[in-house]
PDB file of C-alpha atoms in Angstrom:
ATOM      1  CA  UNK A   1     123.822  91.108 146.449  1.00 81.00           C
ATOM      2  CA  UNK A   2     123.114  87.432 145.745  1.00 91.00           C
ATOM      3  CA  UNK A   3     124.609  85.054 148.303  1.00 95.00           C
ATOM      4  CA  UNK A   4     127.089  82.528 146.946  1.00 96.00           C
ATOM      5  CA  UNK A   5     126.441  78.837 147.469  1.00 97.00           C
ATOM      6  CA  UNK A   6     129.056  76.089 147.344  1.00 96.00           C
ATOM      7  CA  UNK A   7     129.509  73.595 146.020  1.00 97.00           C
ATOM      8  CA  UNK A   8     127.317  73.926 142.872  1.00 95.00           C
ATOM      9  CA  UNK A   9     126.644  70.254 142.753  1.00 96.00           C
ATOM     10  CA  UNK A  10     127.132  67.184 144.951  1.00 96.00           C
ATOM     11  CA  UNK A  11     126.748  63.471 144.196  1.00 97.00           C
ATOM     12  CA  UNK A  12     126.462  61.157 147.192  1.00 95.00           C
ATOM     13  CA  UNK A  13     125.826  57.524 147.970  1.00 96.00           C
ATOM     14  CA  UNK A  14     123.038  56.739 150.418  1.00 96.00           C
ATOM     15  CA  UNK A  15     124.291  57.166 153.965  1.00 95.00           C
ATOM     16  CA  UNK A  16     126.977  59.675 153.152  1.00 96.00           C
ATOM     17  CA  UNK A  17     127.160  63.191 154.564  1.00 95.00           C
ATOM     18  CA  UNK A  18     127.253  66.540 152.854  1.00 96.00           C
ATOM     19  CA  UNK A  19     127.732  70.214 153.693  1.00 96.00           C
ATOM     20  CA  UNK A  20     126.378  73.066 151.672  1.00 97.00           C
ATOM     21  CA  UNK A  21     127.632  76.596 152.357  1.00 97.00           C
ATOM     22  CA  UNK A  22     125.946  79.957 151.760  1.00 96.00           C
ATOM     23  CA  UNK A  23     128.023  83.189 152.028  1.00 95.00           C
ATOM     24  CA  UNK A  24     127.053  86.759 151.823  1.00 93.00           C
ATOM     25  CA  UNK A  25     129.026  89.972 151.484  1.00 91.00           C
ATOM     26  CA  UNK A  26     126.347  91.845 153.493  1.00 87.00           C
ATOM     27  CA  UNK A  27     125.460  91.673 157.126  1.00 86.00           C
ATOM     28  CA  UNK A  28     122.520  89.319 157.533  1.00 86.00           C
ATOM     29  CA  UNK A  29     119.492  89.254 159.716  1.00 85.00           C
ATOM     30  CA  UNK A  30     118.471  85.706 158.803  1.00 88.00           C
ATOM     31  CA  UNK A  31     119.114  82.801 156.453  1.00 92.00           C
ATOM     32  CA  UNK A  32     116.322  80.579 155.199  1.00 93.00           C
ATOM     33  CA  UNK A  33     116.948  77.143 153.640  1.00 95.00           C
ATOM     34  CA  UNK A  34     114.731  75.482 151.071  1.00 96.00           C
ATOM     35  CA  UNK A  35     114.822  72.272 149.032  1.00 96.00           C
ATOM     36  CA  UNK A  36     113.286  72.104 145.563  1.00 95.00           C
ATOM     37  CA  UNK A  37     112.662  69.003 143.483  1.00 94.00           C
ATOM     38  CA  UNK A  38     112.473  69.332 139.706  1.00 89.00           C
ATOM     39  CA  UNK A  39     109.200  70.876 138.637  1.00 87.00           C
ATOM     40  CA  UNK A  40     107.951  71.360 142.142  1.00 91.00           C
ATOM     41  CA  UNK A  41     107.664  74.171 144.689  1.00 92.00           C
ATOM     42  CA  UNK A  42     110.494  75.033 147.049  1.00 94.00           C
ATOM     43  CA  UNK A  43     109.908  73.404 150.422  1.00 94.00           C
ATOM     44  CA  UNK A  44     110.885  75.206 153.589  1.00 92.00           C
ATOM     45  CA  UNK A  45     113.537  73.533 155.739  1.00 92.00           C
ATOM     46  CA  UNK A  46     114.577  75.985 158.455  1.00 89.00           C
ATOM     47  CA  UNK A  47     115.417  79.562 159.378  1.00 89.00           C
ATOM     48  CA  UNK A  48     118.605  80.656 161.020  1.00 88.00           C
ATOM     49  CA  UNK A  49     118.551  83.984 162.844  1.00 83.00           C
ATOM     50  CA  UNK A  50     121.610  86.080 163.630  1.00 76.00           C
ATOM     51  CA  UNK A  51     123.050  84.943 166.900  1.00 68.00           C
ATOM     52  CA  UNK A  52     124.735  81.788 165.677  1.00 59.00           C
ATOM     53  CA  UNK A  53     121.834  79.517 166.177  1.00 65.00           C
ATOM     54  CA  UNK A  54     122.047  75.943 165.047  1.00 65.00           C
ATOM     55  CA  UNK A  55     118.836  74.182 164.171  1.00 67.00           C
ATOM     56  CA  UNK A  56     117.903  70.681 163.189  1.00 67.00           C
ATOM     57  CA  UNK A  57     115.246  68.964 161.088  1.00 66.00           C
ATOM     58  CA  UNK A  58     115.407  65.196 161.078  1.00 71.00           C
ATOM     59  CA  UNK A  59     118.981  64.515 159.932  1.00 83.00           C
ATOM     60  CA  UNK A  60     119.382  67.902 158.445  1.00 89.00           C
ATOM     61  CA  UNK A  61     120.835  70.727 160.532  1.00 90.00           C
ATOM     62  CA  UNK A  62     122.287  74.179 159.928  1.00 91.00           C
ATOM     63  CA  UNK A  63     124.355  76.823 161.514  1.00 89.00           C
ATOM     64  CA  UNK A  64     124.844  80.581 161.052  1.00 90.00           C
ATOM     65  CA  UNK A  65     128.184  82.169 161.624  1.00 87.00           C
ATOM     66  CA  UNK A  66     127.394  85.868 162.085  1.00 84.00           C
ATOM     67  CA  UNK A  67     131.013  86.961 161.952  1.00 85.00           C
ATOM     68  CA  UNK A  68     131.604  85.306 158.622  1.00 87.00           C
ATOM     69  CA  UNK A  69     128.033  86.060 157.326  1.00 89.00           C
ATOM     70  CA  UNK A  70     127.904  82.403 156.337  1.00 92.00           C
ATOM     71  CA  UNK A  71     125.455  79.645 156.900  1.00 93.00           C
ATOM     72  CA  UNK A  72     126.063  75.920 156.463  1.00 94.00           C
ATOM     73  CA  UNK A  73     123.534  73.174 155.916  1.00 95.00           C
ATOM     74  CA  UNK A  74     124.549  69.734 157.149  1.00 94.00           C
ATOM     75  CA  UNK A  75     122.992  66.570 155.758  1.00 94.00           C
ATOM     76  CA  UNK A  76     123.877  63.430 157.565  1.00 92.00           C
ATOM     77  CA  UNK A  77     123.282  59.854 156.553  1.00 92.00           C
ATOM     78  CA  UNK A  78     121.697  61.048 153.341  1.00 92.00           C
ATOM     79  CA  UNK A  79     118.583  59.360 151.944  1.00 93.00           C
ATOM     80  CA  UNK A  80     117.403  59.107 148.353  1.00 95.00           C
ATOM     81  CA  UNK A  81     114.642  61.607 149.235  1.00 94.00           C
ATOM     82  CA  UNK A  82     117.279  64.261 149.968  1.00 95.00           C
ATOM     83  CA  UNK A  83     117.974  64.622 146.204  1.00 96.00           C
ATOM     84  CA  UNK A  84     117.010  68.013 144.864  1.00 96.00           C
ATOM     85  CA  UNK A  85     118.315  71.559 144.661  1.00 95.00           C
ATOM     86  CA  UNK A  86     119.026  73.394 147.882  1.00 97.00           C
ATOM     87  CA  UNK A  87     118.615  77.144 148.061  1.00 96.00           C
ATOM     88  CA  UNK A  88     119.561  79.584 150.723  1.00 96.00           C
ATOM     89  CA  UNK A  89     117.628  82.819 151.019  1.00 94.00           C
ATOM     90  CA  UNK A  90     119.193  85.672 152.893  1.00 93.00           C
ATOM     91  CA  UNK A  91     117.507  88.624 154.577  1.00 88.00           C
ATOM     92  CA  UNK A  92     119.498  91.766 155.319  1.00 83.00           C
ATOM     93  CA  UNK A  93     117.064  93.173 157.839  1.00 77.00           C
ATOM     94  CA  UNK A  94     113.696  92.185 159.110  1.00 72.00           C
ATOM     95  CA  UNK A  95     111.966  93.211 155.840  1.00 75.00           C
ATOM     96  CA  UNK A  96     110.685  89.865 154.675  1.00 79.00           C
ATOM     97  CA  UNK A  97     112.559  90.222 151.384  1.00 86.00           C
ATOM     98  CA  UNK A  98     114.699  87.173 150.611  1.00 90.00           C
ATOM     99  CA  UNK A  99     117.576  87.093 148.134  1.00 93.00           C
ATOM    100  CA  UNK A 100     118.291  83.488 147.032  1.00 95.00           C
ATOM    101  CA  UNK A 101     121.564  81.896 146.065  1.00 95.00           C
ATOM    102  CA  UNK A 102     122.003  80.130 142.763  1.00 94.00           C
ATOM    103  CA  UNK A 103     121.342  76.736 144.321  1.00 95.00           C
ATOM    104  CA  UNK A 104     123.245  73.545 145.068  1.00 97.00           C
ATOM    105  CA  UNK A 105     122.152  70.400 143.292  1.00 96.00           C
ATOM    106  CA  UNK A 106     122.326  67.259 145.429  1.00 97.00           C
ATOM    107  CA  UNK A 107     121.964  63.814 143.932  1.00 97.00           C
ATOM    108  CA  UNK A 108     121.861  60.831 146.230  1.00 96.00           C
ATOM    109  CA  UNK A 109     122.422  57.439 144.596  1.00 95.00           C
ATOM    110  CA  UNK A 110     121.602  53.998 145.979  1.00 93.00           C
TER     111      UNK A 110
ATOM    112  CA  UNK B   1      94.333  71.880 150.835  1.00 51.00           C
ATOM    113  CA  UNK B   2      95.336  74.773 153.059  1.00 73.00           C
ATOM    114  CA  UNK B   3      98.506  75.540 151.144  1.00 91.00           C
ATOM    115  CA  UNK B   4      99.340  78.407 148.813  1.00 95.00           C
ATOM    116  CA  UNK B   5      97.284  78.104 145.666  1.00 96.00           C
ATOM    117  CA  UNK B   6      98.479  79.370 142.356  1.00 97.00           C
ATOM    118  CA  UNK B   7      96.595  79.289 139.033  1.00 96.00           C
ATOM    119  CA  UNK B   8      96.892  78.511 136.319  1.00 97.00           C
ATOM    120  CA  UNK B   9      99.635  75.940 136.614  1.00 96.00           C
ATOM    121  CA  UNK B  10     100.558  76.400 132.968  1.00 97.00           C
ATOM    122  CA  UNK B  11      99.921  79.458 130.849  1.00 98.00           C
ATOM    123  CA  UNK B  12     100.638  79.934 127.199  1.00 98.00           C
ATOM    124  CA  UNK B  13     100.593  83.342 125.621  1.00 97.00           C
ATOM    125  CA  UNK B  14     101.548  84.857 122.274  1.00 97.00           C
ATOM    126  CA  UNK B  15     103.928  87.807 122.154  1.00 97.00           C
ATOM    127  CA  UNK B  16     102.069  91.048 122.867  1.00 97.00           C
ATOM    128  CA  UNK B  17      99.276  89.413 124.898  1.00 98.00           C
ATOM    129  CA  UNK B  18      98.691  89.909 128.630  1.00 98.00           C
ATOM    130  CA  UNK B  19      99.356  87.301 131.258  1.00 98.00           C
ATOM    131  CA  UNK B  20      97.574  87.242 134.654  1.00 98.00           C
ATOM    132  CA  UNK B  21      98.853  85.011 137.403  1.00 98.00           C
ATOM    133  CA  UNK B  22      96.892  84.450 140.541  1.00 98.00           C
ATOM    134  CA  UNK B  23      97.938  83.499 144.065  1.00 98.00           C
ATOM    135  CA  UNK B  24      95.801  82.733 147.064  1.00 97.00           C
ATOM    136  CA  UNK B  25      97.914  82.719 150.244  1.00 95.00           C
ATOM    137  CA  UNK B  26      97.611  80.204 152.983  1.00 93.00           C
ATOM    138  CA  UNK B  27      94.728  80.727 155.397  1.00 90.00           C
ATOM    139  CA  UNK B  28      95.645  83.343 157.939  1.00 86.00           C
ATOM    140  CA  UNK B  29      98.582  84.719 155.889  1.00 90.00           C
ATOM    141  CA  UNK B  30      98.516  88.332 154.855  1.00 89.00           C
ATOM    142  CA  UNK B  31     101.991  88.689 153.298  1.00 92.00           C
ATOM    143  CA  UNK B  32     102.538  87.627 149.753  1.00 95.00           C
ATOM    144  CA  UNK B  33     105.828  87.437 147.742  1.00 95.00           C
ATOM    145  CA  UNK B  34     106.319  86.831 144.033  1.00 97.00           C
ATOM    146  CA  UNK B  35     109.451  85.224 142.635  1.00 97.00           C
ATOM    147  CA  UNK B  36     110.625  84.331 139.066  1.00 97.00           C
ATOM    148  CA  UNK B  37     112.699  81.340 138.290  1.00 95.00           C
ATOM    149  CA  UNK B  38     114.334  80.686 134.941  1.00 90.00           C
ATOM    150  CA  UNK B  39     115.294  77.063 134.064  1.00 83.00           C
ATOM    151  CA  UNK B  40     118.213  75.772 136.066  1.00 80.00           C
ATOM    152  CA  UNK B  41     118.461  79.052 137.966  1.00 85.00           C
ATOM    153  CA  UNK B  42     117.589  80.350 141.442  1.00 88.00           C
ATOM    154  CA  UNK B  43     114.582  82.311 142.597  1.00 94.00           C
ATOM    155  CA  UNK B  44     114.621  86.036 141.843  1.00 95.00           C
ATOM    156  CA  UNK B  45     112.608  88.239 144.200  1.00 95.00           C
ATOM    157  CA  UNK B  46     110.127  90.451 142.403  1.00 96.00           C
ATOM    158  CA  UNK B  47     107.653  91.998 144.828  1.00 96.00           C
ATOM    159  CA  UNK B  48     106.429  91.839 148.417  1.00 94.00           C
ATOM    160  CA  UNK B  49     102.780  92.827 149.180  1.00 94.00           C
ATOM    161  CA  UNK B  50     100.450  93.021 152.126  1.00 92.00           C
ATOM    162  CA  UNK B  51      96.701  93.495 151.771  1.00 89.00           C
ATOM    163  CA  UNK B  52      96.183  96.630 149.637  1.00 89.00           C
ATOM    164  CA  UNK B  53      99.849  97.633 149.977  1.00 92.00           C
ATOM    165  CA  UNK B  54     103.054  97.094 147.982  1.00 94.00           C
ATOM    166  CA  UNK B  55     105.826  96.879 150.559  1.00 91.00           C
ATOM    167  CA  UNK B  56     108.817  96.270 148.278  1.00 92.00           C
ATOM    168  CA  UNK B  57     108.814  96.182 144.476  1.00 94.00           C
ATOM    169  CA  UNK B  58     112.529  96.551 143.966  1.00 93.00           C
ATOM    170  CA  UNK B  59     112.722  93.309 141.942  1.00 93.00           C
ATOM    171  CA  UNK B  60     109.942  94.232 139.485  1.00 95.00           C
ATOM    172  CA  UNK B  61     110.837  95.375 135.985  1.00 94.00           C
ATOM    173  CA  UNK B  62     109.939  99.001 135.581  1.00 91.00           C
ATOM    174  CA  UNK B  63     107.658  98.426 132.610  1.00 95.00           C
ATOM    175  CA  UNK B  64     104.896  95.925 131.755  1.00 97.00           C
ATOM    176  CA  UNK B  65     104.860  94.237 135.178  1.00 98.00           C
ATOM    177  CA  UNK B  66     102.469  95.071 138.014  1.00 97.00           C
ATOM    178  CA  UNK B  67     101.208  93.329 141.153  1.00 97.00           C
ATOM    179  CA  UNK B  68      98.322  93.818 143.502  1.00 96.00           C
ATOM    180  CA  UNK B  69      96.889  92.184 146.585  1.00 96.00           C
ATOM    181  CA  UNK B  70      93.369  93.504 147.044  1.00 93.00           C
ATOM    182  CA  UNK B  71      91.355  93.451 150.265  1.00 90.00           C
ATOM    183  CA  UNK B  72      89.256  90.618 148.900  1.00 90.00           C
ATOM    184  CA  UNK B  73      90.527  87.935 146.515  1.00 92.00           C
ATOM    185  CA  UNK B  74      93.855  86.611 145.379  1.00 96.00           C
ATOM    186  CA  UNK B  75      97.081  88.473 144.610  1.00 97.00           C
ATOM    187  CA  UNK B  76      97.552  89.099 140.934  1.00 98.00           C
ATOM    188  CA  UNK B  77     100.804  89.369 138.988  1.00 98.00           C
ATOM    189  CA  UNK B  78     100.098  91.003 135.687  1.00 98.00           C
ATOM    190  CA  UNK B  79     102.416  91.090 132.716  1.00 98.00           C
ATOM    191  CA  UNK B  80     101.392  93.241 129.790  1.00 97.00           C
ATOM    192  CA  UNK B  81     102.671  92.858 126.179  1.00 97.00           C
ATOM    193  CA  UNK B  82     104.591  89.662 126.987  1.00 97.00           C
ATOM    194  CA  UNK B  83     107.880  88.975 125.281  1.00 96.00           C
ATOM    195  CA  UNK B  84     109.801  85.719 124.828  1.00 94.00           C
ATOM    196  CA  UNK B  85     112.089  86.623 127.752  1.00 94.00           C
ATOM    197  CA  UNK B  86     109.146  86.546 130.134  1.00 96.00           C
ATOM    198  CA  UNK B  87     108.954  82.741 129.811  1.00 96.00           C
ATOM    199  CA  UNK B  88     109.699  81.388 133.295  1.00 96.00           C
ATOM    200  CA  UNK B  89     108.204  79.785 136.335  1.00 97.00           C
ATOM    201  CA  UNK B  90     106.537  82.361 138.616  1.00 98.00           C
ATOM    202  CA  UNK B  91     106.206  81.349 142.272  1.00 97.00           C
ATOM    203  CA  UNK B  92     104.170  82.940 144.980  1.00 97.00           C
ATOM    204  CA  UNK B  93     104.933  82.591 148.663  1.00 96.00           C
ATOM    205  CA  UNK B  94     102.995  83.674 151.708  1.00 94.00           C
ATOM    206  CA  UNK B  95     103.752  84.183 155.382  1.00 91.00           C
ATOM    207  CA  UNK B  96     101.712  85.231 158.480  1.00 86.00           C
ATOM    208  CA  UNK B  97     101.491  88.714 159.672  1.00 72.00           C
ATOM    209  CA  UNK B  98     104.139  89.809 162.131  1.00 59.00           C
ATOM    210  CA  UNK B  99     103.025  89.180 165.678  1.00 52.00           C
ATOM    211  CA  UNK B 100     104.960  92.037 167.242  1.00 48.00           C
ATOM    212  CA  UNK B 101     108.201  92.349 169.095  1.00 43.00           C
ATOM    213  CA  UNK B 102     108.216  88.726 170.130  1.00 45.00           C
ATOM    214  CA  UNK B 103     108.019  87.371 166.568  1.00 52.00           C
ATOM    215  CA  UNK B 104     111.428  86.628 165.135  1.00 55.00           C
ATOM    216  CA  UNK B 105     110.775  85.929 161.484  1.00 68.00           C
ATOM    217  CA  UNK B 106     108.274  83.704 159.790  1.00 78.00           C
ATOM    218  CA  UNK B 107     108.941  81.181 156.976  1.00 87.00           C
ATOM    219  CA  UNK B 108     107.635  81.750 153.527  1.00 91.00           C
ATOM    220  CA  UNK B 109     105.536  78.893 152.166  1.00 93.00           C
ATOM    221  CA  UNK B 110     105.579  78.508 148.366  1.00 96.00           C
ATOM    222  CA  UNK B 111     102.884  77.543 145.889  1.00 96.00           C
ATOM    223  CA  UNK B 112     103.412  75.153 143.035  1.00 95.00           C
ATOM    224  CA  UNK B 113     104.098  77.959 140.594  1.00 96.00           C
ATOM    225  CA  UNK B 114     102.777  79.066 137.213  1.00 97.00           C
ATOM    226  CA  UNK B 115     104.835  78.003 134.174  1.00 97.00           C
ATOM    227  CA  UNK B 116     104.480  80.782 131.646  1.00 97.00           C
ATOM    228  CA  UNK B 117     105.454  80.032 128.036  1.00 97.00           C
ATOM    229  CA  UNK B 118     105.512  82.762 125.379  1.00 96.00           C
ATOM    230  CA  UNK B 119     105.129  81.701 121.756  1.00 94.00           C
TER     231      UNK B 119
END
């Protein structure tokens, strides 16, 4: 089952914060977050493993709520370079197979 | 460039022809994954391969599509008798081999993709 991302799209001004959620109906082993700019390859941001870990990457962090089977990506003090489409990829067990959500498009304006 | 290399970047085929997409994983990576992406949509898992083995092909269409990752050379995604609906971006990703019990998951690194257009 494909995870569900929300919201579908976000428009921000530089310096504003955003949260992107990724929910699954299945028990998850891990959640992977990627950012993709138009016409380019998805770029790896971080992995969240079951256990409720919270990780950070510059001003981007994420959490994984095992009980809710939900991961959230937090973007603080957004920069123009944060614009793109964010995908979560979920893994039900340690198989390497990722099922991606439909994506959340983030646009940061000056 | 030590990244995942895909070629060609763009491929145009007429209906009924064959398309071959190539992927060389990052140095030291022995796991390869293929994904398909339609415009404005997410990445759809197709197949997961290790050297000379198909691990999971649950996302591959039953007909016309095949994938291999030989002992030597790149991974190949082959589409026979292409149809208009095969038009998409095809991405390859690679990850290192599992290191054993202490290894808790490895990220997949993506190539720039092959844009396949069917006339």
